[in-house]
Amino acid sequence: MSPHHGFTHIHLHVHGTSAVHRLVPEAKLAGLLAFVLVVALTPRTWVLAFVGYLLIAIGVATLAGLRVPLMLRRLTAIIPFLLFALLLPFFSGPPTADLGPLEMSREGLWSAWNIVAKATLGAAASIVLTATTPIPDVLTGLSRLRVPAVLVGIVAFMFRYLDLIMDDLSRMRRAMAARAYEPRRPWQLGPTAASLGALFARTFERGERIHRAMVARGFEGSMPMLDSSKVGTTRDWVSAMTPALLAAVSATGGGWT
Amino acid sequence: MTAGATVSVRDLEFSYPGGNSVLTGINLDIDRGERVAILGPNGSGKTTFALQLNGLLRHQRGTVTVDDVLLTDDTLRSLRQQVGLVFQDPNDQLFMHSVRDDVAFGPANLGLDSGEIEERVNAALLAVDASKIADIAPHHLSGGEKRRSAIATALAMEPKVLVLDEPTSGLDPVGRHELADLLVSLPQTQLIVTHDLPFALATCPRALILDGGTICADLATDRLLRDPDLLATHRLALPFGYRAPDNS
Amino acid sequence: MVLAMHAPDGFLEPPVAGATALLAMAILGFALRSSTNSYDDRSIPLAGVSAAFVFAAQMVNFPVAAGTTGHLMGGALAAILLGPRMGAIVVAIVVAVQALLFADGGLTALGYNTINMAIVPAFGGWAAFRGFQRLFPRSRTGVTGAASLASGVSVVLGAMAFSLQWLFGASSPVAFDTVFGAVVGVHILIGIGEGLITGLVVAAVLTTRPDVVAGAADLNPSELGSGRHVTARTFAIAGTLVALTVAMVLSQFSAGSPDGLERVAETEGLSSQAEPHPLAGSIFADYATQGIANETASLAIAGASGAILTLVVGWGIADGPRRWAARTTS
């Protein structure tokens, strides 16, 4: 499930002035996607390629000034899948080896490796992006990559009002707890659900009010382009694509051996 | 900044779909540059009335005229630029990721080029003294900063009329003073919907009472504050310990 | 085993990842174009705050049983509140943001994650909702009951979709019928919780602002005003009865279920592993090596699931835009 329980204010961005931080967001997004694609498409038997990928990922994270504890903390979402992967050699595929009293299968081992390697690398790569790119820049990057303006707009509003809505929710929960209400049985989840329903009604009303405010300032259906930040240089793009290019090199090397 | 415009309303009637008749016949005339307080009990339709003035809600009967231009489907667009609305909750109005973007939103929708947009943004921020907080995200601003930024978003459209809905909500006493000083310094015609009577006195020489869907009283604000019967009839009350200043 | 949701990179093979990505983009593209037309320009801020709502709602801990907590998935809820197309878009956006910015779900897995967590639950849940509505009276209780059942079904539909994707793109040698039985089985339980929570949330919204519930848009004011107040206890009892019925029916198909499948296999003469198998050359061959006797059953389950999904989700996608947008204009 989601690893971000209990946060009222979501802080994803880690301040810094590294080379990674300073790249234009659209280049970083493209670079991330390219890298993840190379990783996901690599056959699992090319183990050396994956070693290469790991080195690249560590390299970029270090360049960005991101520390190991932070990376590990944010990797918690993949833990259920890592556990699943660990079970695979013992519970799937025809048995081919013994580990003490347990039988392992070669097929299962390869599958486990496949999941562990790709899940970890994919997650690590997006963590690096998020930590080095503030949300408004991510949005700018998405729109420059031709993601439909409507979608970018929706995401922008989502982030703008997420804190307010979660504060609202926390306040309701605290009010309930203050009256010694801590639901533990299924038939006690009425008030929790009811407060969620009230929250939706309020959220909908806020959406209507925001729309009015937009119309009052001349909005007629399409978000105006307010993109004033710097445009990417060739150098930015080359830097951003380097991890993917290095990964491709690593893949070729891994494929040969 | 531009100067004010005249606002005229004649026999305005409005009901919500589903039947509730909220405004049953509003008549008023406001002069260029005048500041008028709109007072009244809760639920009297003050916000509903405010939303009529730039056509966000469309009246079923009557007329709204700004500087002799009648509000119709054709003039809606230009009237929205002329009449700036400042909403009760500044969070509804600050929906971009920085104050600067929010203030630029209006001019960008008007199709101005980036140079003009920048000029307007800087002028609006200057007028409300928000130049230093322009690049901060709205969630990190205080109540007063949000309120000033919200006003800037309206000013960037270069309106001739400002309608403010409960502008003191969420402000501490110092914030209210600062807001009063700001509003008094602006040249636009202003309609200030409020139940904060001392604030009304500080900013608006003239007060209208909206009750039962129509304007029940139209008088000088200081006379209103010294008329306890009139206040009580319309469920208005002075704050504890406050005594209206004597005639100067 | 909530492994059917927020799957990471590499969980399913590239061909399936690619195909589902294209399918998801096509469906969402269609939904986007048509919904922004019918809801006019209110869509963007409304969808945005709704996405924030779904995101926040998914984090709420609901007590389920014996000290464990469950979470709302929200696909069907979003569809019933906002309409199927906007609901699907909103939840898809939440899924995409979770993958891109929270490392919750792989970027290359977005295709199937979006289908399983957003598209199938929203459209399938909406279709199920409209279907169930016909069994209920036209009242607030009726809407609530239909919403409850539909959201439970939506979760199971998502699990079925995942199982089918596993059939074609598994990266590990776990047989389809094992996966189907385990994943769908667990999601039946999850669906009970989802149904309960969704019903209560919809009931709450109907009490304060019935006009913002898309699923109730075709009820007139007097119908909206009627309906008995339903308690959570009633829900729990009803939900348990539903679950038991469903479990009994489906238990015939779960892997390892003793009599049903094997009897079929024996009568059809498929139980001998020595014989060259008719399906040996097919794409299912790799996955049917586990328990070859179940292969016909696997095929039948896969076929039936595929048919159900296509019909239900397809109906949800095709269901025209509602005229409800006009009612919420204040």
GROMACS .gro file of C-alpha atoms in nm, chain A residues 9-254:
model
  246
    9HIS     CA    1   0.231   1.828   0.431
   10ILE     CA    2   0.401   1.639   0.158
   11HIS     CA    3   0.762   1.741   0.119
   12LEU     CA    4   0.914   1.568  -0.175
   13HIS     CA    5   1.172   1.811  -0.289
   14VAL     CA    6   1.512   1.808  -0.126
   15HIS     CA    7   1.684   2.141  -0.150
   16GLY     CA    8   2.009   2.158  -0.335
   17THR     CA    9   2.205   2.325  -0.608
   18SER     CA   10   2.361   2.020  -0.769
   19ALA     CA   11   2.397   1.975  -1.141
   20VAL     CA   12   2.097   1.746  -1.129
   21HIS     CA   13   1.886   2.007  -0.952
   22ARG     CA   14   1.973   2.267  -1.209
   23LEU     CA   15   1.873   2.072  -1.519
   24VAL     CA   16   1.553   2.179  -1.690
   25PRO     CA   17   1.266   1.958  -1.581
   26GLU     CA   18   1.155   1.836  -1.924
   27ALA     CA   19   1.503   1.701  -1.990
   28LYS     CA   20   1.507   1.525  -1.655
   29LEU     CA   21   1.168   1.369  -1.715
   30ALA     CA   22   1.271   1.245  -2.056
   31GLY     CA   23   1.599   1.119  -1.918
   32LEU     CA   24   1.420   0.935  -1.641
   33LEU     CA   25   1.180   0.769  -1.880
   34ALA     CA   26   1.457   0.666  -2.116
   35PHE     CA   27   1.661   0.515  -1.835
   36VAL     CA   28   1.368   0.326  -1.690
   37LEU     CA   29   1.278   0.193  -2.034
   38VAL     CA   30   1.626   0.058  -2.090
   39VAL     CA   31   1.618  -0.110  -1.750
   40ALA     CA   32   1.274  -0.262  -1.799
   41LEU     CA   33   1.352  -0.393  -2.145
   42THR     CA   34   1.677  -0.562  -2.045
   43PRO     CA   35   1.657  -0.940  -2.030
   44ARG     CA   36   1.710  -1.052  -1.672
   45THR     CA   37   1.999  -1.278  -1.757
   46TRP     CA   38   2.224  -0.985  -1.852
   47VAL     CA   39   2.335  -0.949  -1.494
   48LEU     CA   40   2.637  -0.733  -1.566
   49ALA     CA   41   2.412  -0.480  -1.736
   50PHE     CA   42   2.220  -0.441  -1.414
   51VAL     CA   43   2.539  -0.393  -1.219
   52GLY     CA   44   2.611  -0.110  -1.458
   53TYR     CA   45   2.265   0.037  -1.403
   54LEU     CA   46   2.311   0.030  -1.029
   55LEU     CA   47   2.640   0.216  -1.058
   56ILE     CA   48   2.474   0.476  -1.280
   57ALA     CA   49   2.190   0.521  -1.035
   58ILE     CA   50   2.426   0.558  -0.740
   59GLY     CA   51   2.632   0.800  -0.942
   60VAL     CA   52   2.340   1.027  -1.022
   61ALA     CA   53   2.205   1.013  -0.668
   62THR     CA   54   2.544   1.106  -0.531
   63LEU     CA   55   2.577   1.388  -0.780
   64ALA     CA   56   2.240   1.514  -0.664
   65GLY     CA   57   2.353   1.509  -0.304
   66LEU     CA   58   2.095   1.253  -0.196
   67ARG     CA   59   2.184   1.044   0.103
   68VAL     CA   60   2.129   0.673   0.150
   69PRO     CA   61   1.878   0.693   0.438
   70LEU     CA   62   1.654   0.918   0.232
   71MET     CA   63   1.667   0.687  -0.067
   72LEU     CA   64   1.592   0.384   0.148
   73ARG     CA   65   1.302   0.557   0.320
   74ARG     CA   66   1.140   0.642  -0.007
   75LEU     CA   67   1.189   0.294  -0.144
   76THR     CA   68   0.946   0.142   0.107
   77ALA     CA   69   0.664   0.122  -0.149
   78ILE     CA   70   0.834  -0.168  -0.326
   79ILE     CA   71   0.885  -0.379  -0.013
   80PRO     CA   72   0.574  -0.599  -0.061
   81PHE     CA   73   0.697  -0.684  -0.407
   82LEU     CA   74   1.047  -0.758  -0.283
   83LEU     CA   75   0.898  -0.997  -0.030
   84PHE     CA   76   0.693  -1.160  -0.302
   85ALA     CA   77   1.007  -1.193  -0.510
   86LEU     CA   78   1.197  -1.354  -0.224
   87LEU     CA   79   0.932  -1.622  -0.197
   88LEU     CA   80   0.938  -1.707  -0.565
   89PRO     CA   81   1.238  -1.942  -0.571
   90PHE     CA   82   1.072  -2.155  -0.304
   91PHE     CA   83   0.719  -2.158  -0.428
   92SER     CA   84   0.726  -2.154  -0.801
   93GLY     CA   85   0.895  -2.336  -1.083
   94PRO     CA   86   1.031  -2.688  -1.080
   95PRO     CA   87   1.279  -2.744  -0.798
   96THR     CA   88   1.642  -2.756  -0.903
   97ALA     CA   89   1.844  -2.690  -0.590
   98ASP     CA   90   1.838  -2.715  -0.215
   99LEU     CA   91   1.886  -2.449   0.044
  100GLY     CA   92   1.888  -2.644   0.366
  101PRO     CA   93   1.547  -2.804   0.404
  102LEU     CA   94   1.391  -2.588   0.134
  103GLU     CA   95   1.391  -2.651  -0.238
  104MET     CA   96   1.464  -2.372  -0.481
  105SER     CA   97   1.393  -2.343  -0.848
  106ARG     CA   98   1.622  -2.184  -1.100
  107GLU     CA   99   1.329  -2.031  -1.277
  108GLY     CA  100   1.204  -1.882  -0.954
  109LEU     CA  101   1.547  -1.738  -0.874
  110TRP     CA  102   1.567  -1.565  -1.207
  111SER     CA  103   1.216  -1.427  -1.163
  112ALA     CA  104   1.300  -1.301  -0.819
  113TRP     CA  105   1.613  -1.133  -0.949
  114ASN     CA  106   1.417  -0.976  -1.232
  115ILE     CA  107   1.166  -0.817  -1.000
  116VAL     CA  108   1.415  -0.705  -0.736
  117ALA     CA  109   1.651  -0.548  -0.987
  118LYS     CA  110   1.397  -0.367  -1.201
  119ALA     CA  111   1.169  -0.255  -0.919
  120THR     CA  112   1.457  -0.109  -0.720
  121LEU     CA  113   1.619   0.067  -1.013
  122GLY     CA  114   1.289   0.208  -1.141
  123ALA     CA  115   1.188   0.337  -0.801
  124ALA     CA  116   1.532   0.481  -0.730
  125ALA     CA  117   1.531   0.671  -1.057
  126SER     CA  118   1.198   0.839  -0.989
  127ILE     CA  119   1.307   0.921  -0.635
  128VAL     CA  120   1.604   1.109  -0.776
  129LEU     CA  121   1.377   1.307  -1.005
  130THR     CA  122   1.131   1.399  -0.735
  131ALA     CA  123   1.398   1.499  -0.488
  132THR     CA  124   1.567   1.732  -0.732
  133THR     CA  125   1.263   1.888  -0.897
  134PRO     CA  126   1.001   2.101  -0.721
  135ILE     CA  127   0.643   2.026  -0.818
  136PRO     CA  128   0.583   2.344  -1.020
  137ASP     CA  129   0.889   2.257  -1.228
  138VAL     CA  130   0.767   1.901  -1.279
  139LEU     CA  131   0.445   2.049  -1.416
  140THR     CA  132   0.635   2.283  -1.646
  141GLY     CA  133   0.838   1.988  -1.765
  142LEU     CA  134   0.529   1.780  -1.836
  143SER     CA  135   0.365   2.055  -2.037
  144ARG     CA  136   0.681   2.112  -2.237
  145LEU     CA  137   0.680   1.743  -2.318
  146ARG     CA  138   0.338   1.792  -2.475
  147VAL     CA  139   0.133   1.629  -2.202
  148PRO     CA  140  -0.219   1.770  -2.261
  149ALA     CA  141  -0.268   2.102  -2.084
  150VAL     CA  142  -0.589   1.977  -1.924
  151LEU     CA  143  -0.405   1.696  -1.749
  152VAL     CA  144  -0.123   1.921  -1.635
  153GLY     CA  145  -0.382   2.167  -1.506
  154ILE     CA  146  -0.558   1.897  -1.309
  155VAL     CA  147  -0.233   1.782  -1.150
  156ALA     CA  148  -0.145   2.143  -1.067
  157PHE     CA  149  -0.473   2.196  -0.887
  158MET     CA  150  -0.436   1.863  -0.713
  159PHE     CA  151  -0.107   1.964  -0.559
  160ARG     CA  152  -0.215   2.317  -0.481
  161TYR     CA  153  -0.510   2.199  -0.274
  162LEU     CA  154  -0.376   1.871  -0.140
  163ASP     CA  155  -0.242   2.028   0.179
  164LEU     CA  156  -0.568   2.208   0.247
  165ILE     CA  157  -0.774   1.897   0.197
  166MET     CA  158  -0.549   1.683   0.410
  167ASP     CA  159  -0.552   1.946   0.684
  168ASP     CA  160  -0.930   1.936   0.667
  169LEU     CA  161  -0.923   1.561   0.704
  170SER     CA  162  -0.680   1.572   0.998
  171ARG     CA  163  -0.894   1.826   1.173
  172MET     CA  164  -1.199   1.605   1.142
  173ARG     CA  165  -1.010   1.304   1.271
  174ARG     CA  166  -0.873   1.498   1.566
  175ALA     CA  167  -1.219   1.625   1.649
  176MET     CA  168  -1.344   1.270   1.656
  177ALA     CA  169  -1.052   1.148   1.862
  178ALA     CA  170  -1.109   1.432   2.106
  179ARG     CA  171  -1.446   1.281   2.172
  180ALA     CA  172  -1.276   0.949   2.244
  181TYR     CA  173  -1.380   0.804   1.912
  182GLU     CA  174  -1.124   0.561   1.784
  183PRO     CA  175  -1.292   0.321   1.545
  184ARG     CA  176  -1.179  -0.036   1.576
  185ARG     CA  177  -1.474  -0.242   1.462
  186PRO     CA  178  -1.617  -0.244   1.111
  187TRP     CA  179  -1.955  -0.120   1.225
  188GLN     CA  180  -1.784   0.175   1.386
  189LEU     CA  181  -1.649   0.311   1.066
  190GLY     CA  182  -1.966   0.507   1.004
  191PRO     CA  183  -1.839   0.841   1.135
  192THR     CA  184  -1.507   0.809   0.950
  193ALA     CA  185  -1.688   0.744   0.626
  194ALA     CA  186  -1.939   1.016   0.700
  195SER     CA  187  -1.663   1.269   0.752
  196LEU     CA  188  -1.510   1.160   0.423
  197GLY     CA  189  -1.844   1.220   0.257
  198ALA     CA  190  -1.868   1.565   0.411
  199LEU     CA  191  -1.515   1.631   0.294
  200PHE     CA  192  -1.611   1.547  -0.062
  201ALA     CA  193  -1.907   1.782  -0.052
  202ARG     CA  194  -1.682   2.061   0.076
  203THR     CA  195  -1.420   1.974  -0.182
  204PHE     CA  196  -1.674   1.993  -0.459
  205GLU     CA  197  -1.791   2.331  -0.335
  206ARG     CA  198  -1.434   2.455  -0.325
  207GLY     CA  199  -1.390   2.338  -0.682
  208GLU     CA  200  -1.692   2.547  -0.781
  209ARG     CA  201  -1.559   2.853  -0.598
  210ILE     CA  202  -1.218   2.819  -0.759
  211HIS     CA  203  -1.385   2.798  -1.096
  212ARG     CA  204  -1.576   3.118  -1.021
  213ALA     CA  205  -1.254   3.290  -0.927
  214MET     CA  206  -1.100   3.175  -1.252
  215VAL     CA  207  -1.393   3.293  -1.460
  216ALA     CA  208  -1.388   3.627  -1.280
  217ARG     CA  209  -1.035   3.670  -1.411
  218GLY     CA  210  -1.124   3.589  -1.767
  219PHE     CA  211  -1.083   3.211  -1.779
  220GLU     CA  212  -1.265   3.065  -2.075
  221GLY     CA  213  -1.171   2.697  -2.077
  222SER     CA  214  -0.801   2.681  -2.141
  223MET     CA  215  -0.526   2.755  -1.896
  224PRO     CA  216  -0.303   3.039  -2.008
  225MET     CA  217   0.061   2.957  -2.069
  226LEU     CA  218   0.260   3.110  -1.787
  227ASP     CA  219   0.593   2.956  -1.860
  228SER     CA  220   0.869   3.195  -1.780
  229SER     CA  221   1.143   2.967  -1.659
  230LYS     CA  222   1.447   2.901  -1.867
  231VAL     CA  223   1.440   2.681  -2.170
  232GLY     CA  224   1.669   2.379  -2.190
  233THR     CA  225   2.000   2.396  -2.369
  234THR     CA  226   2.153   2.117  -2.571
  235ARG     CA  227   2.392   2.069  -2.283
  236ASP     CA  228   2.098   2.016  -2.046
  237TRP     CA  229   1.953   1.751  -2.269
  238VAL     CA  230   2.281   1.571  -2.319
  239SER     CA  231   2.337   1.565  -1.943
  240ALA     CA  232   1.987   1.442  -1.875
  241MET     CA  233   2.010   1.163  -2.130
  242THR     CA  234   2.351   1.048  -2.016
  243PRO     CA  235   2.224   0.795  -1.762
  244ALA     CA  236   2.008   0.632  -2.028
  245LEU     CA  237   2.293   0.632  -2.278
  246LEU     CA  238   2.531   0.484  -2.026
  247ALA     CA  239   2.265   0.227  -1.944
  248ALA     CA  240   2.239   0.135  -2.311
  249VAL     CA  241   2.616   0.088  -2.320
  250SER     CA  242   2.593  -0.122  -2.008
  251ALA     CA  243   2.318  -0.327  -2.166
  252THR     CA  244   2.524  -0.396  -2.474
  253GLY     CA  245   2.814  -0.499  -2.255
  254GLY     CA  246   2.594  -0.714  -2.038
   0.00000   0.00000   0.00000
